[in-house]
Tab-separated table of C-alpha atoms in Angstrom:
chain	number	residue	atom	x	y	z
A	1	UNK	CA	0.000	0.000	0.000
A	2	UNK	CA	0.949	3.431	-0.388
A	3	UNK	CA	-0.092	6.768	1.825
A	4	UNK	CA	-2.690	8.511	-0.488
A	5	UNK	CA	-5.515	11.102	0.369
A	6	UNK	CA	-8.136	10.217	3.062
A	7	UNK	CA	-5.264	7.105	4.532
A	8	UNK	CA	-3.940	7.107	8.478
A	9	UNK	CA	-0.046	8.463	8.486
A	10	UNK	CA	2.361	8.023	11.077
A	11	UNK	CA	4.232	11.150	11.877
A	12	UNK	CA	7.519	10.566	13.775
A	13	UNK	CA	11.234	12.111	14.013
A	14	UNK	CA	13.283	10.901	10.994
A	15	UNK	CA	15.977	9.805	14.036
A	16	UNK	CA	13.230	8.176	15.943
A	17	UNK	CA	11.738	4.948	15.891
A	18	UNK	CA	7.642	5.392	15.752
A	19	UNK	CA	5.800	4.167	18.747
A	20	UNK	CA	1.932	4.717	18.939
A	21	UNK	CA	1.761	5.228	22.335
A	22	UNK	CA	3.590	7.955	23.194
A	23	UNK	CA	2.424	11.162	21.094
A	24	UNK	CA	5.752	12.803	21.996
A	25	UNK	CA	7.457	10.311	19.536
A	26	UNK	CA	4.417	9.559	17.349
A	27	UNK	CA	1.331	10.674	16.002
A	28	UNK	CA	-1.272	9.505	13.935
A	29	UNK	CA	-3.678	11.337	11.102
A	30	UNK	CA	-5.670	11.778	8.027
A	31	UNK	CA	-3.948	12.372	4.800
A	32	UNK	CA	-6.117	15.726	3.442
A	33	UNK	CA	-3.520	16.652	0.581
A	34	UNK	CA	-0.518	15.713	-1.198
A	35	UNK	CA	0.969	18.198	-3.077
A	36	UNK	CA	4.574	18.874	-4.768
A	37	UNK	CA	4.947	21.602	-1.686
A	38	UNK	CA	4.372	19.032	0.587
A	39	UNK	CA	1.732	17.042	2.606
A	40	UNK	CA	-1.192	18.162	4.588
A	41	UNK	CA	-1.907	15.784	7.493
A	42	UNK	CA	-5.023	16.150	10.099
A	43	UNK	CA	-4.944	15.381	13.602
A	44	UNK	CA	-5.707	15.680	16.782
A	45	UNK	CA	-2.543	16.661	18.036
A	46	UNK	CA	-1.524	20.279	18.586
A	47	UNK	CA	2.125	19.724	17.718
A	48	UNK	CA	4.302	17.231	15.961
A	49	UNK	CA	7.177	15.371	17.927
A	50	UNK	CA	10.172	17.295	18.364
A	51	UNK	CA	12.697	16.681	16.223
A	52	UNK	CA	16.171	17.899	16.700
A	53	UNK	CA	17.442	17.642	12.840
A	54	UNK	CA	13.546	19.479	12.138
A	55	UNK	CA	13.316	16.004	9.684
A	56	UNK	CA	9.895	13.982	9.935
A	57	UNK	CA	9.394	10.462	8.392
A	58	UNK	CA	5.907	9.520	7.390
A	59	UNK	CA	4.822	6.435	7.336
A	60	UNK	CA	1.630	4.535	6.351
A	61	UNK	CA	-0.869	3.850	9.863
A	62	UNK	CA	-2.697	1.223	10.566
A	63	UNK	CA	-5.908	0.348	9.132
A	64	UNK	CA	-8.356	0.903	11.517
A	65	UNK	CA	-11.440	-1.049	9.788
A	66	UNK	CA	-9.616	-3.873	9.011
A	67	UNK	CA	-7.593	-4.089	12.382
A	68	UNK	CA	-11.483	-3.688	14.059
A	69	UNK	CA	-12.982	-6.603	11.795
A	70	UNK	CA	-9.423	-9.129	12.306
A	71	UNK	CA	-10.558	-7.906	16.177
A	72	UNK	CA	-13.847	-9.286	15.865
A	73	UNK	CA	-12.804	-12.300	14.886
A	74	UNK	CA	-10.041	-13.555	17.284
A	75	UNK	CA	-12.730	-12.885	19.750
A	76	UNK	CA	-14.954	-15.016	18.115
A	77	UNK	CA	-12.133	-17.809	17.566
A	78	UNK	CA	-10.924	-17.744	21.537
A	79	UNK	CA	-14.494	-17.507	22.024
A	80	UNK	CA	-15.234	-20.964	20.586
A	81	UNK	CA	-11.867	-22.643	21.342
A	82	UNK	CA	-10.351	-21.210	24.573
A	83	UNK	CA	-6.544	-20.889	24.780
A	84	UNK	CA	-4.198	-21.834	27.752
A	85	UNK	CA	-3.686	-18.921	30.183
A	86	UNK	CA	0.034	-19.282	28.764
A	87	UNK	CA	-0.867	-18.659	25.271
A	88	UNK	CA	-3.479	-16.316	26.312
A	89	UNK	CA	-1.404	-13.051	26.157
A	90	UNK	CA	-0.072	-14.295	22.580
A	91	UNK	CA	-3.055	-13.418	20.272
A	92	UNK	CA	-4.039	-9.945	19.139
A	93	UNK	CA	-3.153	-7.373	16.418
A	94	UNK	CA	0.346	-5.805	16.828
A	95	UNK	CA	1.074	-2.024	15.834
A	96	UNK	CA	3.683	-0.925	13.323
A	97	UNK	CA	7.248	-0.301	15.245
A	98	UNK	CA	6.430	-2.793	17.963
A	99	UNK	CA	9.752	-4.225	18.994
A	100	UNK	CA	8.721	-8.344	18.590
């Protein structure tokens, strides 16, 4: 896939590595334009991460549709076929950057 108009973008530090959960490192929006001036990005945040070169690196965000529909389902799957409490931890959607 490719980050187009109307897709989730991650916007992190070009010498950072993204992580979701903490909005000092990276944030998350809507792609509203793409332009040759640049890229116009929507969010809920009042400020990008600070970035000491001032580069940014943008990357493509989840899916939130499809990561709410593959949700639905591993409920329904541990639902009908319970897991051991050791592999219960194990199943789940992971973000992009998470350190595995």
């Amino acid at each position: 896939s490719e980050i187009g108009i109307g897709r989730c973008a991650l916007i992190t530090a070009a010498d950072a590595r993204p992580d979701l959960s903490n909005p000092q490192c990276t944030i998350a929006g809507e792609v509203d334009e793409i332009s040759s001036n640049g890229i116009i990005v929507s969010t809920e945040y009042s400020a990008v991460p600070y970035s000491a070169s001032g580069l940014y690196r943008l990357d493509l965000g989840p899916n939130i549709a499809s990561s709410e529909r593959i949700d639905k389902v591993l409920d329904l799957l541990q639902r009908a076929d319970p897991v051991g409490a050791n592999k219960k931890n194990l199943l789940g959607i992971f973000p992009p950057g998470l350190a595995l």
